[in-house]
PDB file of C-alpha atoms and ligand atoms in Angstrom:
ATOM      1  CA  MET V   1     -11.310   9.237  -1.162  1.00 50.00           C
ATOM      2  CA  ASP V   2     -11.925  12.542   0.565  1.00 51.00           C
ATOM      3  CA  THR V   3     -12.745  11.514   4.085  1.00 53.00           C
ATOM      4  CA  PRO V   4     -11.688  13.416   7.206  1.00 52.00           C
ATOM      5  CA  GLN V   5      -9.440  10.409   7.927  1.00 51.00           C
ATOM      6  CA  ASP V   6      -7.415  11.117   4.786  1.00 51.00           C
ATOM      7  CA  PHE V   7      -6.693  14.567   6.098  1.00 53.00           C
ATOM      8  CA  ARG V   8      -5.661  13.119   9.418  1.00 53.00           C
ATOM      9  CA  PHE V   9      -3.045  10.962   7.669  1.00 51.00           C
ATOM     10  CA  LEU V  10      -1.883  13.994   5.773  1.00 55.00           C
ATOM     11  CA  ILE V  11      -1.186  15.756   9.031  1.00 56.00           C
ATOM     12  CA  GLU V  12       0.510  12.672  10.456  1.00 56.00           C
ATOM     13  CA  SER V  13       2.805  12.594   7.455  1.00 52.00           C
ATOM     14  CA  ILE V  14       3.833  16.153   8.110  1.00 51.00           C
ATOM     15  CA  ALA V  15       4.564  15.238  11.704  1.00 56.00           C
ATOM     16  CA  GLN V  16       6.650  12.266  10.554  1.00 53.00           C
ATOM     17  CA  ARG V  17       8.816  14.465   8.408  1.00 48.00           C
ATOM     18  CA  HIS V  18       9.954  16.263  11.516  1.00 50.00           C
ATOM     19  CA  ASN V  19      10.523  13.031  13.308  1.00 65.00           C
ATOM     20  CA  PRO V  20      12.416  10.763  10.918  1.00 86.00           C
ATOM     21  CA  TYR V  21      12.839   7.055  11.478  1.00 93.00           C
ATOM     22  CA  TYR V  22      16.142   5.839  12.843  1.00 94.00           C
ATOM     23  CA  GLU V  23      18.459   3.086  11.735  1.00 95.00           C
ATOM     24  CA  ASN V  24      17.326  -0.247  13.224  1.00 96.00           C
ATOM     25  CA  GLU V  25      14.035   1.187  14.452  1.00 96.00           C
ATOM     26  CA  TYR V  26      11.140  -1.306  14.310  1.00 97.00           C
ATOM     27  CA  LEU V  27       7.910   0.013  12.818  1.00 96.00           C
ATOM     28  CA  VAL V  28       4.531  -1.664  13.107  1.00 96.00           C
ATOM     29  CA  ILE V  29       2.786  -0.485   9.943  1.00 95.00           C
ATOM     30  CA  GLN V  30      -0.758  -0.885   8.633  1.00 94.00           C
ATOM     31  CA  THR V  31      -0.699  -3.041   5.540  1.00 92.00           C
ATOM     32  CA  TYR V  32      -4.464  -3.218   4.933  1.00 90.00           C
ATOM     33  CA  PRO V  33      -6.494  -1.163   4.152  1.00 91.00           C
ATOM     34  CA  ARG V  34      -3.821   0.636   2.181  1.00 87.00           C
ATOM     35  CA  GLU V  35      -3.627   4.356   2.769  1.00 91.00           C
ATOM     36  CA  ILE V  36      -2.084   6.958   0.510  1.00 92.00           C
ATOM     37  CA  GLN V  37       0.717   7.442   2.977  1.00 90.00           C
ATOM     38  CA  LEU V  38       2.423   5.121   5.392  1.00 93.00           C
ATOM     39  CA  ARG V  39       0.462   4.566   8.583  1.00 93.00           C
ATOM     40  CA  VAL V  40       2.737   3.670  11.458  1.00 94.00           C
ATOM     41  CA  GLU V  41       1.042   2.210  14.521  1.00 93.00           C
ATOM     42  CA  THR V  42       4.061   2.231  16.755  1.00 93.00           C
ATOM     43  CA  ARG V  43       7.835   2.682  16.720  1.00 94.00           C
ATOM     44  CA  ARG V  44      10.143   0.679  18.981  1.00 95.00           C
ATOM     45  CA  PHE V  45      13.823  -0.083  19.280  1.00 96.00           C
ATOM     46  CA  ASP V  46      13.103  -3.275  21.186  1.00 97.00           C
ATOM     47  CA  TYR V  47      12.366  -6.187  18.787  1.00 97.00           C
ATOM     48  CA  ALA V  48      10.367  -8.297  21.254  1.00 97.00           C
ATOM     49  CA  GLN V  49       8.165  -5.345  22.215  1.00 97.00           C
ATOM     50  CA  ALA V  50       7.557  -4.408  18.579  1.00 97.00           C
ATOM     51  CA  LYS V  51       6.745  -8.001  17.608  1.00 97.00           C
ATOM     52  CA  LYS V  52       4.314  -8.361  20.504  1.00 97.00           C
ATOM     53  CA  TRP V  53       2.645  -5.054  19.588  1.00 96.00           C
ATOM     54  CA  CYS V  54       2.187  -6.205  15.982  1.00 96.00           C
ATOM     55  CA  GLU V  55       0.667  -9.520  17.066  1.00 96.00           C
ATOM     56  CA  LEU V  56      -1.771  -7.770  19.422  1.00 96.00           C
ATOM     57  CA  GLU V  57      -2.815  -5.282  16.731  1.00 94.00           C
ATOM     58  CA  ASN V  58      -3.535  -8.106  14.284  1.00 95.00           C
ATOM     59  CA  PHE V  59      -5.429  -9.995  16.944  1.00 94.00           C
ATOM     60  CA  ALA V  60      -7.536  -6.955  17.894  1.00 93.00           C
ATOM     61  CA  HIS V  61      -8.566  -5.904  14.366  1.00 90.00           C
ATOM     62  CA  ASP V  62     -10.588  -8.066  12.004  1.00 87.00           C
ATOM     63  CA  TYR V  63     -10.449  -5.833   8.941  1.00 88.00           C
ATOM     64  CA  THR V  64      -7.091  -4.191   9.362  1.00 92.00           C
ATOM     65  CA  SER V  65      -3.715  -5.902   8.980  1.00 93.00           C
ATOM     66  CA  PHE V  66      -0.383  -4.881  10.385  1.00 95.00           C
ATOM     67  CA  ALA V  67       3.196  -5.957   9.717  1.00 96.00           C
ATOM     68  CA  LEU V  68       6.490  -5.516  11.466  1.00 97.00           C
ATOM     69  CA  LYS V  69       9.257  -3.798   9.489  1.00 97.00           C
ATOM     70  CA  ILE V  70      12.707  -2.520  10.316  1.00 97.00           C
ATOM     71  CA  PHE V  71      14.127   0.782   9.096  1.00 96.00           C
ATOM     72  CA  HIS V  72      17.522   0.085   7.541  1.00 96.00           C
ATOM     73  CA  GLN V  73      19.605   2.300   5.251  1.00 94.00           C
ATOM     74  CA  GLY V  74      16.668   4.612   4.619  1.00 93.00           C
ATOM     75  CA  LYS V  75      14.219   1.888   3.600  1.00 95.00           C
ATOM     76  CA  LEU V  76      11.807  -0.579   5.197  1.00 96.00           C
ATOM     77  CA  TYR V  77      12.828  -4.232   5.410  1.00 97.00           C
ATOM     78  CA  SER V  78      11.082  -7.363   6.627  1.00 97.00           C
ATOM     79  CA  VAL V  79      12.452  -8.677   9.905  1.00 97.00           C
ATOM     80  CA  ASN V  80      14.290 -11.981  10.357  1.00 97.00           C
ATOM     81  CA  SER V  81      13.405 -14.149  13.344  1.00 95.00           C
ATOM     82  CA  ASP V  82      16.485 -12.829  15.179  1.00 96.00           C
ATOM     83  CA  GLY V  83      15.350  -9.209  14.655  1.00 97.00           C
ATOM     84  CA  THR V  84      17.836  -8.372  11.874  1.00 97.00           C
ATOM     85  CA  PRO V  85      16.776  -6.877   8.503  1.00 97.00           C
ATOM     86  CA  GLY V  86      15.594  -9.503   5.981  1.00 97.00           C
ATOM     87  CA  GLU V  87      14.361  -8.773   2.464  1.00 96.00           C
ATOM     88  CA  ILE V  88      13.470  -5.279   1.332  1.00 96.00           C
ATOM     89  CA  SER V  89       9.790  -4.554   1.917  1.00 96.00           C
ATOM     90  CA  ARG V  90       7.340  -3.941  -0.936  1.00 94.00           C
ATOM     91  CA  GLN V  91       5.674  -1.391   1.298  1.00 95.00           C
ATOM     92  CA  GLN V  92       7.801   1.711   1.744  1.00 95.00           C
ATOM     93  CA  ASP V  93       7.431   5.191   3.173  1.00 94.00           C
ATOM     94  CA  TRP V  94       6.682   6.731  -0.233  1.00 94.00           C
ATOM     95  CA  LYS V  95       7.031  10.528  -0.277  1.00 94.00           C
ATOM     96  CA  ILE V  96       4.357  12.044  -2.508  1.00 95.00           C
ATOM     97  CA  ASP V  97       4.995  15.457  -4.025  1.00 95.00           C
ATOM     98  CA  PRO V  98       2.617  17.937  -2.295  1.00 94.00           C
ATOM     99  CA  ARG V  99       1.316  19.169  -5.668  1.00 94.00           C
ATOM    100  CA  TYR V 100      -0.186  15.748  -6.344  1.00 95.00           C
ATOM    101  CA  LEU V 101      -1.651  15.568  -2.859  1.00 94.00           C
ATOM    102  CA  ASN V 102      -3.288  18.961  -3.414  1.00 94.00           C
ATOM    103  CA  ALA V 103      -4.777  17.793  -6.701  1.00 94.00           C
ATOM    104  CA  HIS V 104      -6.002  14.596  -5.070  1.00 95.00           C
ATOM    105  CA  TYR V 105      -7.844  16.485  -2.342  1.00 93.00           C
ATOM    106  CA  ASP V 106      -9.210  19.079  -4.778  1.00 93.00           C
ATOM    107  CA  GLN V 107     -12.917  18.256  -5.109  1.00 89.00           C
ATOM    108  CA  ASN V 108     -13.042  19.830  -8.581  1.00 89.00           C
ATOM    109  CA  SER V 109     -10.237  17.726  -9.986  1.00 88.00           C
ATOM    110  CA  GLU V 110     -10.830  14.434 -11.770  1.00 89.00           C
ATOM    111  CA  ALA V 111      -7.282  13.440 -10.979  1.00 93.00           C
ATOM    112  CA  GLU V 112      -6.534  11.278  -7.976  1.00 94.00           C
ATOM    113  CA  ILE V 113      -3.853   9.273  -6.268  1.00 95.00           C
ATOM    114  CA  ILE V 114      -4.347   5.503  -6.449  1.00 94.00           C
ATOM    115  CA  VAL V 115      -2.493   3.075  -4.236  1.00 94.00           C
ATOM    116  CA  CYS V 116      -1.274  -0.132  -5.897  1.00 94.00           C
ATOM    117  CA  ASN V 117      -1.807  -3.481  -4.139  1.00 90.00           C
ATOM    118  CA  CYS V 118       1.887  -3.367  -3.283  1.00 93.00           C
ATOM    119  CA  SER V 119       1.511   0.084  -1.547  1.00 94.00           C
ATOM    120  CA  TYR V 120       3.046   2.203  -4.324  1.00 96.00           C
ATOM    121  CA  PRO V 121       1.079   5.444  -4.937  1.00 96.00           C
ATOM    122  CA  TYR V 122       0.614   6.781  -8.462  1.00 96.00           C
ATOM    123  CA  PHE V 123      -1.447   9.564  -9.973  1.00 95.00           C
ATOM    124  CA  LEU V 124      -4.299   9.142 -12.472  1.00 94.00           C
ATOM    125  CA  CYS V 125      -5.119  12.169 -14.592  1.00 93.00           C
ATOM    126  CA  PHE V 126      -6.065  13.397 -18.057  1.00 91.00           C
ATOM    127  CA  LEU V 127      -2.761  14.538 -19.542  1.00 89.00           C
ATOM    128  CA  ASP V 128      -4.554  16.000 -22.543  1.00 88.00           C
ATOM    129  CA  PRO V 129      -8.111  17.452 -22.433  1.00 84.00           C
ATOM    130  CA  GLU V 130      -8.905  15.361 -25.546  1.00 87.00           C
ATOM    131  CA  ASP V 131      -8.050  12.101 -23.809  1.00 86.00           C
ATOM    132  CA  SER V 132     -10.838   9.688 -22.944  1.00 86.00           C
ATOM    133  CA  GLU V 133      -8.814   7.677 -20.460  1.00 87.00           C
ATOM    134  CA  ARG V 134      -6.812   8.837 -17.513  1.00 91.00           C
ATOM    135  CA  GLN V 135      -3.091   8.209 -17.693  1.00 93.00           C
ATOM    136  CA  PRO V 136      -1.122   6.888 -14.712  1.00 95.00           C
ATOM    137  CA  VAL V 137       1.947   8.967 -13.872  1.00 96.00           C
ATOM    138  CA  THR V 138       4.465   8.862 -11.033  1.00 97.00           C
ATOM    139  CA  CYS V 139       3.926  11.319  -8.162  1.00 97.00           C
ATOM    140  CA  LEU V 140       6.814  10.799  -5.744  1.00 96.00           C
ATOM    141  CA  VAL V 141       8.914  13.746  -4.608  1.00 94.00           C
ATOM    142  CA  ASP V 142      12.059  12.440  -6.308  1.00 88.00           C
ATOM    143  CA  ASP V 143      10.341  10.915  -9.344  1.00 88.00           C
ATOM    144  CA  PHE V 144       7.227  12.710 -10.513  1.00 87.00           C
ATOM    145  CA  GLY V 145       5.320  13.140 -13.789  1.00 90.00           C
ATOM    146  CA  GLY V 146       6.741  10.112 -15.559  1.00 94.00           C
ATOM    147  CA  ILE V 147       4.196   8.219 -17.649  1.00 95.00           C
ATOM    148  CA  ILE V 148       3.867   4.641 -16.454  1.00 96.00           C
ATOM    149  CA  ASN V 149       1.779   1.666 -17.547  1.00 94.00           C
ATOM    150  CA  ASN V 150       3.124  -0.751 -14.982  1.00 95.00           C
ATOM    151  CA  CYS V 151       3.722  -0.213 -11.277  1.00 96.00           C
ATOM    152  CA  PRO V 152       7.419   0.706 -10.844  1.00 95.00           C
ATOM    153  CA  ASN V 153       7.434  -1.181  -7.527  1.00 95.00           C
ATOM    154  CA  CYS V 154       5.765  -4.528  -8.323  1.00 94.00           C
ATOM    155  CA  GLY V 155       5.388  -4.467 -12.104  1.00 94.00           C
ATOM    156  CA  ILE V 156       1.639  -5.106 -12.263  1.00 93.00           C
ATOM    157  CA  GLN V 157      -0.142  -3.542 -15.198  1.00 93.00           C
ATOM    158  CA  ILE V 158      -2.032  -0.449 -14.120  1.00 91.00           C
ATOM    159  CA  VAL V 159      -5.626  -0.134 -15.302  1.00 78.00           C
ATOM    160  CA  ASP V 160      -7.778   2.919 -14.676  1.00 68.00           C
ATOM    161  CA  ASP V 161     -10.341   1.852 -12.073  1.00 57.00           C
ATOM    162  CA  ILE V 162     -13.157   3.473 -14.090  1.00 48.00           C
ATOM    163  CA  GLU V 163     -12.521   0.869 -16.775  1.00 47.00           C
ATOM    164  CA  ILE V 164     -12.406  -1.876 -14.159  1.00 44.00           C
ATOM    165  CA  GLU V 165     -15.971  -1.078 -13.095  1.00 45.00           C
ATOM    166  CA  ASP V 166     -17.206  -1.048 -16.694  1.00 45.00           C
ATOM    167  CA  GLU V 167     -15.297  -4.064 -17.958  1.00 42.00           C
ATOM    168  CA  PRO V 168     -14.510  -6.407 -15.112  1.00 42.00           C
ATOM    169  CA  LEU V 169     -13.687  -9.270 -17.494  1.00 41.00           C
ATOM    170  CA  TYR V 170     -10.742  -7.403 -19.002  1.00 40.00           C
ATOM    171  CA  PHE V 171      -9.513  -6.613 -15.537  1.00 40.00           C
ATOM    172  CA  GLU V 172      -9.775 -10.272 -14.642  1.00 42.00           C
ATOM    173  CA  GLU V 173      -7.529 -11.218 -17.545  1.00 42.00           C
ATOM    174  CA  GLU V 174      -4.970  -8.595 -16.640  1.00 42.00           C
ATOM    175  CA  GLN V 175      -4.930  -9.297 -12.930  1.00 44.00           C
ATOM    176  CA  GLU V 176      -2.051 -11.737 -12.739  1.00 56.00           C
ATOM    177  CA  TYR V 177      -0.530 -10.479  -9.537  1.00 65.00           C
ATOM    178  CA  ILE V 178      -0.648 -13.059  -6.758  1.00 75.00           C
ATOM    179  CA  PRO V 179       0.188 -11.635  -3.318  1.00 77.00           C
ATOM    180  CA  GLU V 180       3.532 -12.785  -1.968  1.00 78.00           C
ATOM    181  CA  ALA V 181       1.966 -14.553   1.010  1.00 82.00           C
ATOM    182  CA  CYS V 182      -0.399 -16.537  -1.266  1.00 84.00           C
ATOM    183  CA  GLN V 183       2.049 -17.858  -3.841  1.00 81.00           C
ATOM    184  CA  GLY V 184       1.804 -21.653  -3.800  1.00 83.00           C
ATOM    185  CA  CYS V 185      -1.056 -21.698  -1.281  1.00 85.00           C
ATOM    186  CA  SER V 186      -3.894 -24.094  -2.092  1.00 84.00           C
ATOM    187  CA  ASN V 187      -6.429 -21.726  -0.443  1.00 83.00           C
ATOM    188  CA  TYR V 188      -5.694 -18.982  -2.996  1.00 84.00           C
ATOM    189  CA  HIS V 189      -8.778 -18.139  -5.052  1.00 80.00           C
ATOM    190  CA  GLY V 190      -7.889 -14.999  -7.028  1.00 79.00           C
ATOM    191  CA  SER V 191     -11.058 -14.332  -9.040  1.00 76.00           C
ATOM    192  CA  VAL V 192     -12.529 -10.880  -9.485  1.00 72.00           C
ATOM    193  CA  TYR V 193     -16.120 -10.075  -8.541  1.00 68.00           C
ATOM    194  CA  ASN V 194     -17.508  -6.605  -9.333  1.00 64.00           C
ATOM    195  CA  GLY V 195     -13.958  -5.378  -9.726  1.00 65.00           C
ATOM    196  CA  ASN V 196     -12.869  -6.708  -6.307  1.00 71.00           C
ATOM    197  CA  LEU V 197     -10.280  -9.438  -6.015  1.00 75.00           C
ATOM    198  CA  LEU V 198     -11.339 -12.276  -3.718  1.00 78.00           C
ATOM    199  CA  VAL V 199      -8.022 -13.544  -2.444  1.00 82.00           C
ATOM    200  CA  CYS V 200      -9.265 -16.535  -0.468  1.00 85.00           C
ATOM    201  CA  ALA V 201     -12.240 -17.603   1.668  1.00 81.00           C
ATOM    202  CA  ILE V 202     -10.271 -17.241   4.917  1.00 83.00           C
ATOM    203  CA  HIS V 203      -8.821 -13.779   4.152  1.00 82.00           C
ATOM    204  CA  PRO V 204     -11.014 -12.218   1.435  1.00 80.00           C
ATOM    205  CA  TYR V 205      -8.753  -9.154   1.179  1.00 77.00           C
ATOM    206  CA  GLY V 206      -5.549 -11.134   1.480  1.00 81.00           C
ATOM    207  CA  TRP V 207      -2.869 -11.407   4.089  1.00 79.00           C
ATOM    208  CA  ASN V 208      -0.226  -8.777   3.846  1.00 72.00           C
ATOM    209  CA  ASN V 209       2.595 -10.204   5.859  1.00 73.00           C
ATOM    210  CA  GLN V 210       5.034 -12.550   4.188  1.00 75.00           C
ATOM    211  CA  SER V 211       3.740 -15.470   6.239  1.00 81.00           C
ATOM    212  CA  CYS V 212       0.008 -16.135   6.392  1.00 86.00           C
ATOM    213  CA  PRO V 213      -1.030 -18.295   9.371  1.00 83.00           C
ATOM    214  CA  ASP V 214      -3.382 -20.275   7.119  1.00 85.00           C
ATOM    215  CA  PHE V 215      -0.886 -21.043   4.356  1.00 85.00           C
ATOM    216  CA  THR V 216      -1.487 -24.555   3.005  1.00 84.00           C
ATOM    217  CA  ARG V 217       0.576 -26.348   0.377  1.00 80.00           C
TER     218      ARG V 217
HETATM  219 ZN1  LIG X   1       2.607  -2.197  -7.284  1.00 57.68          ZN
END
């Protein structure tokens, strides 16, 4: 987790704090791979320009996905075909308390921030030195330190990834979350291999926009 790139995003997030998003601003965000903090590729007020930018980014990158969102009433929303805000986005600009970020980047700490499939960041740590398993807790600025067992954003059961590597079968049973874009799609595979979810043969890591171009009933 501690790559120079992570630190770059950290700096970007500081920059973003001084340059807040505006009502009705379109953001092209990276949806895969998921980073600890929101990665915004571009910001535009013009819907057509933003849409075009998003399409080009998706076309140009094989292993990175992007989605178009609109900033509305302090949150990210999907965008209707006429450019107006649609449904609230699963992916949001989560603000992580700096104390958790510091612990995450501390090489001597066994605690770390994990990003849920839905984009929500939580913190895995040993609450008690006697504990054998790390406990997930919330780490957002306005909601930190609460013990959680399910993701507050999407509801999926949270499992410590150390356990996932040791006992992939248990993980397989607990992994019931089907990405929004894949629900009802006949291409959806959804089995776990070595702890990694194979979403489908066309998009092994899934498609993060609401509408996958290869959706088949
Ligand atoms: Zn989630």
